[in-house]
């Protein structure tokens, strides 16, 4: 495209140019005249290229503003506001500006031939453009675009390692909580992520350091996207790290809290049947939530002399070989399995029973402290066995813990286990 030349009109130099075909859909004029605000030809020649480039940039921004792509549209609004001489502000902040500043913005919005305000320009200058809904997975793509300099100079293997260290935290968040829009992440979601990590620490033997590193990387990724895309969000991702010595120190529910709060009539009526039965089944068995989710109908044995469940590797992988065990059913746990005799098919695929139950406990004042979760029921069961002076071998057989020495014999009979659990059950 040839360089524009200034035109003199009534002693002032102007940019005069036909509107290119590309922009005719969003520019009602077929020819534009833009004052260069000078009577000097030399100064006009120096200014005209910049004025033309700015005009084209404004058209490009308006084209993007008509796009169906939310991110592009929002970025275009920011750019268009800048071109018009304003900083983009959301509408509530525009409304709070001093009257003079507000009127300047209103007057800067051009009108269409019909006399109506141009909605694209108005969205940019008056803050009506919607923020894009960026999901967590989309944030990762944006992060790589925004931090391309960080990968510069790395060889192929280094880039692979670098990207894996960022892909993993995003994948873990999605697995634990879901692929949420960044603006919809709540403190409860953050606590669910932390709880998901704690289960992996306890059940899969992962380290506190691995969890902290993953959570820190996630926060860093989302912070970059939030800042560089100017989303202005308050992401609740601080204070989630674990202390280095925290493993194994999950608080147990006290017997008093179980009796007076958690097992009070109607306390759990807000949970769906399977979630409620899974929780109550845990009270007198101490099973891991993942073990409960993996139970098949054949593993729930009620029509026998000693009702019990059998934790087996059928259809799933157990944490350790010692996790395979039978646990007698008594009290509220027996009643729960009578209501759910086929186990918990709703959660068999790994769907988040723990997340659902933990949210319910927090929302209904049933968590004894903020650190208490459904997993605290497992520790409560173990503490009650310890308080009752139950033999270490029997405790480990019920909990699915490994012995610190070679295992001999088959362990206690089912009848003996039943008598033991009966002493500590609710």
Short mmCIF file of C-alpha atoms in Angstrom, two decimals:
data_model
loop_
_atom_site.label_atom_id
_atom_site.label_comp_id
_atom_site.label_asym_id
_atom_site.label_seq_id
_atom_site.Cartn_x
_atom_site.Cartn_y
_atom_site.Cartn_z
CA UNK A 1 0.00 0.00 0.00
CA UNK A 2 1.43 3.36 -1.08
CA UNK A 3 2.41 5.83 1.61
CA UNK A 4 -0.32 8.39 2.29
CA UNK A 5 0.22 12.02 1.29
CA UNK A 6 -1.13 15.05 3.13
CA UNK A 7 -3.88 17.24 1.63
CA UNK A 8 -4.27 20.93 2.40
CA UNK A 9 -7.75 22.18 3.29
CA UNK A 10 -8.49 25.65 4.62
CA UNK A 11 -4.88 26.07 5.65
CA UNK A 12 -4.64 22.80 7.64
CA UNK A 13 -3.04 19.59 6.42
CA UNK A 14 -5.15 16.41 6.48
CA UNK A 15 -4.78 12.70 5.94
CA UNK A 16 -7.22 11.89 3.13
CA UNK A 17 -7.62 8.26 2.16
CA UNK A 18 -10.18 5.86 0.72
CA UNK A 19 -11.18 3.19 3.20
CA UNK A 20 -9.62 -0.15 2.16
CA UNK A 21 -12.09 -2.92 1.29
CA UNK A 22 -10.96 -4.96 4.32
CA UNK A 23 -12.42 -2.37 6.70
CA UNK A 24 -15.58 -1.32 4.87
CA UNK A 25 -17.77 -3.68 6.94
CA UNK A 26 -16.94 -1.78 10.13
CA UNK A 27 -16.24 1.73 8.73
CA UNK A 28 -19.37 3.50 7.36
CA UNK A 29 -17.34 6.19 5.54
CA UNK A 30 -15.88 5.42 2.13
CA UNK A 31 -13.25 8.12 2.50
CA UNK A 32 -11.68 9.54 5.62
CA UNK A 33 -10.30 12.98 6.39
CA UNK A 34 -8.19 13.14 9.55
CA UNK A 35 -6.68 16.47 10.64
CA UNK A 36 -2.91 16.44 11.15
CA UNK A 37 -3.37 19.56 13.26
CA UNK A 38 -0.64 21.57 11.55
CA UNK A 39 -0.23 24.14 8.78
CA UNK A 40 3.37 23.04 8.15
CA UNK A 41 3.92 20.66 5.21
CA UNK A 42 7.16 19.42 6.76
CA UNK A 43 5.43 18.58 10.04
CA UNK A 44 2.51 17.03 8.16
CA UNK A 45 4.87 14.73 6.26
CA UNK A 46 6.44 13.64 9.55
CA UNK A 47 3.08 12.92 11.21
CA UNK A 48 0.99 11.37 8.46
CA UNK A 49 2.47 7.86 8.54
CA UNK A 50 1.86 7.50 12.26
CA UNK A 51 -1.70 8.83 12.00
CA UNK A 52 -2.48 6.39 9.18
CA UNK A 53 -0.97 3.47 11.09
CA UNK A 54 -3.04 4.38 14.15
CA UNK A 55 -6.20 4.56 12.04
CA UNK A 56 -5.52 1.13 10.56
CA UNK A 57 -4.81 -0.23 14.04
CA UNK A 58 -8.19 1.10 15.15
CA UNK A 59 -9.92 -0.67 12.27
CA UNK A 60 -8.09 -3.89 13.05
CA UNK A 61 -9.14 -3.61 16.67
CA UNK A 62 -12.74 -3.12 15.62
CA UNK A 63 -12.57 -6.13 13.31
CA UNK A 64 -11.32 -8.17 16.22
CA UNK A 65 -14.07 -6.68 18.36
CA UNK A 66 -16.64 -8.14 15.98
CA UNK A 67 -14.98 -11.55 16.21
CA UNK A 68 -16.67 -14.48 17.96
CA UNK A 69 -13.41 -15.20 19.77
CA UNK A 70 -13.83 -13.86 23.32
CA UNK A 71 -10.12 -13.51 24.05
CA UNK A 72 -9.45 -11.70 20.80
CA UNK A 73 -12.48 -9.48 21.33
CA UNK A 74 -11.40 -8.52 24.84
CA UNK A 75 -7.82 -7.81 23.71
CA UNK A 76 -9.22 -5.71 20.87
CA UNK A 77 -11.27 -3.65 23.30
CA UNK A 78 -8.16 -2.84 25.30
CA UNK A 79 -6.25 -1.89 22.18
CA UNK A 80 -9.08 0.21 20.80
CA UNK A 81 -9.45 2.12 24.07
CA UNK A 82 -5.70 2.82 23.98
CA UNK A 83 -5.92 4.07 20.40
CA UNK A 84 -8.73 6.43 21.39
CA UNK A 85 -6.52 7.81 24.16
CA UNK A 86 -8.01 5.99 27.15
CA UNK A 87 -7.00 3.17 29.45
CA UNK A 88 -9.47 0.29 29.30
CA UNK A 89 -11.50 0.09 32.50
CA UNK A 90 -14.40 -2.23 33.35
CA UNK A 91 -17.78 -0.53 33.20
CA UNK A 92 -18.22 -0.23 36.98
CA UNK A 93 -14.95 1.70 37.21
CA UNK A 94 -15.88 3.90 34.26
CA UNK A 95 -19.15 4.75 36.03
CA UNK A 96 -17.19 5.81 39.12
CA UNK A 97 -14.96 8.29 37.21
CA UNK A 98 -15.27 12.04 37.80
CA UNK A 99 -18.08 13.45 35.67
CA UNK A 100 -15.71 15.29 33.33
CA UNK A 101 -13.66 12.16 32.61
CA UNK A 102 -16.82 10.13 32.08
CA UNK A 103 -18.20 12.66 29.58
CA UNK A 104 -14.88 12.68 27.70
CA UNK A 105 -15.25 8.95 27.17
CA UNK A 106 -18.89 9.20 26.13
CA UNK A 107 -18.11 11.94 23.62
CA UNK A 108 -15.22 9.91 22.19
CA UNK A 109 -17.53 7.09 21.09
CA UNK A 110 -18.36 7.61 17.39
CA UNK A 111 -21.87 7.21 16.05
CA UNK A 112 -23.05 5.23 13.08
CA UNK A 113 -24.92 6.94 10.21
CA UNK A 114 -28.14 5.90 11.98
CA UNK A 115 -27.12 8.07 14.94
CA UNK A 116 -26.60 5.14 17.28
CA UNK A 117 -23.37 4.67 19.22
CA UNK A 118 -20.97 2.17 17.73
CA UNK A 119 -21.25 -0.80 20.12
CA UNK A 120 -17.67 -2.00 19.53
CA UNK A 121 -16.22 1.42 20.24
CA UNK A 122 -18.55 1.86 23.22
CA UNK A 123 -17.50 -1.50 24.65
CA UNK A 124 -13.87 -0.44 24.44
CA UNK A 125 -14.10 3.13 25.71
CA UNK A 126 -16.92 2.65 28.24
CA UNK A 127 -15.78 -0.77 29.52
CA UNK A 128 -18.65 -2.87 28.25
CA UNK A 129 -16.49 -5.56 26.69
CA UNK A 130 -16.87 -8.89 28.47
CA UNK A 131 -13.85 -10.55 30.01
CA UNK A 132 -12.98 -13.80 28.21
CA UNK A 133 -13.82 -17.05 30.00
CA UNK A 134 -10.39 -18.67 30.15
CA UNK A 135 -10.42 -22.21 31.46
CA UNK A 136 -7.52 -23.81 33.31
CA UNK A 137 -6.54 -25.88 30.26
CA UNK A 138 -6.69 -22.80 28.02
CA UNK A 139 -4.57 -20.92 30.56
CA UNK A 140 -1.77 -23.42 29.98
CA UNK A 141 -1.78 -22.71 26.23
CA UNK A 142 -1.72 -18.99 26.92
CA UNK A 143 1.09 -19.44 29.46
CA UNK A 144 3.31 -21.02 26.82
CA UNK A 145 2.57 -18.15 24.42
CA UNK A 146 3.26 -15.55 27.11
CA UNK A 147 6.52 -17.12 28.34
CA UNK A 148 8.10 -18.20 25.07
CA UNK A 149 11.29 -16.45 26.19
CA UNK A 150 11.69 -18.87 29.11
CA UNK A 151 12.07 -21.82 26.73
CA UNK A 152 14.46 -19.95 24.44
CA UNK A 153 17.89 -21.58 24.32
CA UNK A 154 16.76 -24.89 25.82
CA UNK A 155 17.48 -28.05 23.85
CA UNK A 156 14.69 -30.48 22.96
CA UNK A 157 15.07 -32.57 26.11
CA UNK A 158 15.23 -29.50 28.34
CA UNK A 159 12.05 -28.12 26.74
CA UNK A 160 10.32 -31.46 27.26
CA UNK A 161 11.25 -31.50 30.95
CA UNK A 162 10.30 -27.84 31.35
CA UNK A 163 6.89 -28.36 29.75
CA UNK A 164 6.19 -31.58 31.69
CA UNK A 165 6.76 -29.64 34.91
CA UNK A 166 3.92 -27.34 33.87
CA UNK A 167 1.61 -29.78 32.09
CA UNK A 168 1.43 -31.99 35.19
CA UNK A 169 0.09 -29.39 37.68
CA UNK A 170 -2.62 -28.34 35.23
CA UNK A 171 -3.61 -31.96 34.55
CA UNK A 172 -3.71 -32.65 38.30
CA UNK A 173 -5.95 -29.65 38.97
CA UNK A 174 -8.37 -30.76 36.24
CA UNK A 175 -8.37 -34.29 37.62
CA UNK A 176 -9.01 -33.11 41.17
CA UNK A 177 -11.44 -30.24 40.59
CA UNK A 178 -12.31 -29.91 36.89
CA UNK A 179 -11.44 -27.67 33.95
CA UNK A 180 -12.94 -24.56 35.51
CA UNK A 181 -12.90 -21.01 34.13
CA UNK A 182 -10.29 -19.07 36.14
CA UNK A 183 -12.87 -16.60 37.38
CA UNK A 184 -14.96 -19.42 38.88
CA UNK A 185 -12.23 -21.02 41.03
CA UNK A 186 -13.36 -20.73 44.65
CA UNK A 187 -11.56 -21.26 47.98
CA UNK A 188 -13.52 -24.53 48.27
CA UNK A 189 -12.03 -25.69 44.96
CA UNK A 190 -8.56 -24.87 46.26
CA UNK A 191 -9.22 -26.91 49.42
CA UNK A 192 -10.48 -29.79 47.27
CA UNK A 193 -7.18 -29.71 45.38
CA UNK A 194 -5.25 -29.78 48.63
CA UNK A 195 -7.35 -32.69 49.91
CA UNK A 196 -6.82 -34.56 46.63
CA UNK A 197 -3.09 -34.16 47.09
CA UNK A 198 -3.27 -35.28 50.70
CA UNK A 199 -5.00 -38.48 49.65
CA UNK A 200 -2.21 -39.14 47.16
CA UNK A 201 0.37 -38.53 49.87
CA UNK A 202 -1.28 -40.98 52.22
CA UNK A 203 -2.56 -43.58 49.77
CA UNK A 204 0.06 -43.51 47.02
CA UNK A 205 3.13 -42.73 49.11
CA UNK A 206 3.89 -39.44 47.37
CA UNK A 207 5.89 -36.83 49.25
CA UNK A 208 4.83 -33.52 50.74
CA UNK A 209 7.55 -31.90 48.64
CA UNK A 210 6.02 -33.25 45.41
CA UNK A 211 2.63 -31.86 46.37
CA UNK A 212 4.03 -28.45 47.32
CA UNK A 213 6.04 -28.24 44.11
CA UNK A 214 2.98 -29.10 42.01
CA UNK A 215 0.70 -26.61 43.77
CA UNK A 216 3.35 -23.88 43.53
CA UNK A 217 3.79 -24.47 39.78
CA UNK A 218 0.03 -24.30 39.24
CA UNK A 219 -0.21 -21.00 41.11
CA UNK A 220 2.71 -19.56 39.11
CA UNK A 221 1.12 -20.52 35.77
CA UNK A 222 -2.25 -19.03 36.58
CA UNK A 223 -0.65 -15.91 38.07
CA UNK A 224 1.24 -15.21 34.83
CA UNK A 225 -1.93 -15.59 32.74
CA UNK A 226 -3.97 -13.48 35.17
CA UNK A 227 -1.38 -10.67 35.10
CA UNK A 228 -0.34 -10.75 31.43
CA UNK A 229 -3.92 -11.03 30.18
CA UNK A 230 -4.95 -8.34 32.70
CA UNK A 231 -7.86 -10.39 33.99
CA UNK A 232 -7.77 -8.75 37.41
CA UNK A 233 -8.82 -11.94 39.20
CA UNK A 234 -8.17 -12.83 42.83
CA UNK A 235 -7.08 -16.47 42.60
CA UNK A 236 -7.42 -18.35 45.94
CA UNK A 237 -4.25 -20.41 45.55
CA UNK A 238 -2.13 -19.19 48.46
CA UNK A 239 -1.68 -21.00 51.76
CA UNK A 240 -2.21 -24.47 50.27
CA UNK A 241 1.25 -25.93 50.88
CA UNK A 242 1.90 -28.72 53.37
CA UNK A 243 4.41 -28.56 56.19
CA UNK A 244 7.33 -30.88 55.69
CA UNK A 245 6.45 -33.01 58.70
CA UNK A 246 2.71 -33.01 58.11
CA UNK A 247 2.46 -36.48 56.58
CA UNK A 248 0.70 -38.86 58.94
CA UNK A 249 -0.61 -36.08 61.18
CA UNK A 250 -4.13 -35.78 59.82
CA UNK A 251 -6.37 -35.05 62.83
CA UNK A 252 -8.84 -37.73 63.89
CA UNK A 253 -12.47 -37.05 64.74
CA UNK A 254 -12.99 -37.32 68.48
CA UNK A 255 -15.48 -39.89 69.74
CA UNK A 256 -17.58 -37.05 71.16
CA UNK A 257 -17.73 -35.25 67.83
CA UNK A 258 -18.72 -38.43 66.02
CA UNK A 259 -21.49 -39.18 68.51
CA UNK A 260 -22.88 -35.66 68.99
CA UNK A 261 -22.33 -34.08 65.57
CA UNK A 262 -21.56 -36.36 62.65
CA UNK A 263 -23.88 -39.18 63.72
CA UNK A 264 -26.64 -36.97 65.11
CA UNK A 265 -30.09 -37.70 63.60
CA UNK A 266 -30.50 -35.93 60.27
CA UNK A 267 -26.93 -34.56 60.21
CA UNK A 268 -26.12 -36.20 56.86
CA UNK A 269 -29.50 -35.92 55.15
CA UNK A 270 -28.12 -33.43 52.60
CA UNK A 271 -25.82 -36.07 51.08
CA UNK A 272 -26.96 -38.42 48.34
CA UNK A 273 -27.53 -42.02 49.46
CA UNK A 274 -24.25 -43.50 48.22
CA UNK A 275 -22.11 -40.67 49.59
CA UNK A 276 -23.84 -40.92 52.96
CA UNK A 277 -23.43 -44.72 53.09
CA UNK A 278 -19.78 -44.47 52.04
CA UNK A 279 -19.12 -42.06 54.91
CA UNK A 280 -21.01 -44.11 57.50
CA UNK A 281 -19.36 -47.28 56.28
CA UNK A 282 -16.00 -45.70 57.01
CA UNK A 283 -16.85 -44.94 60.66
CA UNK A 284 -16.39 -48.54 61.87
CA UNK A 285 -14.13 -49.91 59.13
CA UNK A 286 -11.49 -47.24 58.61
CA UNK A 287 -11.28 -48.12 54.92
CA UNK A 288 -9.73 -45.66 52.51
CA UNK A 289 -12.30 -43.77 50.40
CA UNK A 290 -10.73 -45.23 47.26
CA UNK A 291 -11.12 -48.73 48.70
CA UNK A 292 -14.81 -48.08 49.32
CA UNK A 293 -15.29 -46.79 45.78
CA UNK A 294 -13.68 -49.96 44.41
CA UNK A 295 -16.03 -52.38 46.20
CA UNK A 296 -18.03 -54.64 43.89
CA UNK A 297 -21.32 -56.28 44.89
CA UNK A 298 -19.52 -59.58 45.51
CA UNK A 299 -17.27 -57.85 48.05
CA UNK A 300 -20.21 -56.89 50.29
CA UNK A 301 -21.25 -59.97 52.26
CA UNK A 302 -24.27 -59.43 54.48
CA UNK A 303 -26.06 -62.81 54.52
CA UNK A 304 -23.38 -64.60 56.51
CA UNK A 305 -22.76 -65.25 60.19
CA UNK A 306 -20.37 -62.28 60.41
CA UNK A 307 -21.35 -59.54 57.90
CA UNK A 308 -18.23 -58.06 56.35
CA UNK A 309 -16.66 -56.44 53.33
CA UNK A 310 -13.66 -57.73 51.44
CA UNK A 311 -11.08 -55.27 50.08
CA UNK A 312 -9.70 -56.95 46.97
CA UNK A 313 -7.70 -56.07 43.88
CA UNK A 314 -10.48 -57.13 41.53
CA UNK A 315 -11.05 -54.39 38.98
CA UNK A 316 -8.49 -52.08 40.61
CA UNK A 317 -4.99 -51.89 42.02
CA UNK A 318 -4.52 -51.86 45.78
CA UNK A 319 -2.03 -49.59 47.47
CA UNK A 320 0.00 -52.51 48.89
CA UNK A 321 -0.36 -56.27 49.17
CA UNK A 322 -1.40 -55.85 52.82
CA UNK A 323 -4.33 -53.67 51.76
CA UNK A 324 -6.17 -56.87 50.77
CA UNK A 325 -8.25 -57.75 53.82
CA UNK A 326 -11.70 -58.43 55.29
CA UNK A 327 -13.37 -56.01 57.70
CA UNK A 328 -16.41 -56.97 59.80
CA UNK A 329 -19.43 -54.67 59.76
CA UNK A 330 -21.06 -53.39 62.93
CA UNK A 331 -23.31 -50.53 64.01
CA UNK A 332 -23.83 -47.59 61.66
CA UNK A 333 -21.48 -49.13 59.10
CA UNK A 334 -23.52 -52.33 58.91
CA UNK A 335 -26.71 -50.30 58.50
CA UNK A 336 -25.06 -48.26 55.75
CA UNK A 337 -24.20 -51.36 53.73
CA UNK A 338 -27.71 -52.70 54.21
CA UNK A 339 -28.85 -49.53 52.42
CA UNK A 340 -26.11 -49.84 49.79
CA UNK A 341 -25.61 -53.62 49.43
CA UNK A 342 -23.94 -53.29 46.04
CA UNK A 343 -21.35 -50.81 47.22
CA UNK A 344 -21.06 -47.39 45.61
CA UNK A 345 -21.30 -47.73 41.80
CA UNK A 346 -21.80 -43.98 41.44
CA UNK A 347 -18.18 -43.47 42.57
CA UNK A 348 -16.63 -46.66 41.18
CA UNK A 349 -15.02 -44.82 38.27
CA UNK A 350 -13.08 -42.61 40.68
CA UNK A 351 -15.62 -39.76 40.61
CA UNK A 352 -15.05 -37.41 43.53
CA UNK A 353 -16.86 -38.81 46.55
CA UNK A 354 -14.21 -37.34 48.85
CA UNK A 355 -14.52 -33.86 47.34
CA UNK A 356 -18.31 -33.95 47.59
CA UNK A 357 -18.28 -35.16 51.20
CA UNK A 358 -15.58 -32.73 52.30
CA UNK A 359 -17.52 -29.79 50.86
CA UNK A 360 -20.62 -31.02 52.67
CA UNK A 361 -18.78 -31.35 56.00
CA UNK A 362 -17.35 -27.83 55.72
CA UNK A 363 -20.61 -26.26 54.59
CA UNK A 364 -22.62 -27.85 57.39
CA UNK A 365 -20.28 -27.34 60.33
CA UNK A 366 -19.49 -31.06 60.57
CA UNK A 367 -15.71 -30.77 60.25
CA UNK A 368 -14.32 -30.67 63.78
CA UNK A 369 -11.59 -28.27 62.61
CA UNK A 370 -10.72 -26.88 59.15
CA UNK A 371 -8.11 -29.66 58.89
CA UNK A 372 -10.66 -32.45 59.39
CA UNK A 373 -11.87 -34.31 56.29
CA UNK A 374 -13.49 -37.63 55.49
CA UNK A 375 -10.04 -39.20 55.82
CA UNK A 376 -10.09 -38.20 59.50
CA UNK A 377 -12.61 -41.03 59.98
CA UNK A 378 -9.88 -43.52 59.14
CA UNK A 379 -7.61 -42.03 61.78
CA UNK A 380 -10.47 -41.92 64.27
CA UNK A 381 -11.07 -45.66 63.81
CA UNK A 382 -7.37 -46.37 64.29
CA UNK A 383 -7.21 -44.18 67.42
CA UNK A 384 -10.17 -46.01 68.94
CA UNK A 385 -8.45 -49.35 68.32
CA UNK A 386 -5.31 -48.01 69.99
CA UNK A 387 -7.26 -46.66 72.98
CA UNK A 388 -8.89 -50.07 73.40
CA UNK A 389 -5.42 -51.71 73.63
CA UNK A 390 -6.04 -53.79 70.51
CA UNK A 391 -3.03 -55.89 69.53
CA UNK A 392 -0.80 -54.26 66.91
CA UNK A 393 -1.14 -57.18 64.50
CA UNK A 394 -4.95 -56.96 64.62
CA UNK A 395 -4.84 -53.17 64.18
CA UNK A 396 -2.66 -53.51 61.12
CA UNK A 397 -4.83 -56.29 59.69
CA UNK A 398 -7.95 -54.12 60.01
CA UNK A 399 -6.29 -50.97 58.68
CA UNK A 400 -4.40 -52.67 55.84
CA UNK A 401 -1.02 -51.48 57.13
CA UNK A 402 2.14 -53.46 56.58
CA UNK A 403 4.04 -55.03 59.46
CA UNK A 404 7.55 -53.91 60.31
CA UNK A 405 8.57 -57.56 60.43
CA UNK A 406 7.91 -60.69 58.41
CA UNK A 407 4.26 -61.73 58.47
CA UNK A 408 3.49 -65.22 59.77
CA UNK A 409 0.18 -67.09 59.73
CA UNK A 410 -3.22 -65.93 58.52
CA UNK A 411 -3.89 -63.44 61.29
CA UNK A 412 -6.97 -63.17 63.50
CA UNK A 413 -10.18 -64.95 62.53
CA UNK A 414 -13.15 -62.99 61.22
CA UNK A 415 -14.96 -63.69 64.49
CA UNK A 416 -12.06 -62.25 66.48
CA UNK A 417 -12.00 -59.17 64.24
CA UNK A 418 -15.77 -58.77 64.70
CA UNK A 419 -15.43 -58.87 68.51
CA UNK A 420 -12.65 -56.27 68.30
CA UNK A 421 -14.56 -53.83 66.09
CA UNK A 422 -17.70 -54.27 68.18
CA UNK A 423 -15.81 -52.85 71.19
CA UNK A 424 -14.96 -49.58 69.41
CA UNK A 425 -17.87 -49.19 67.00
CA UNK A 426 -20.74 -46.70 66.94
#
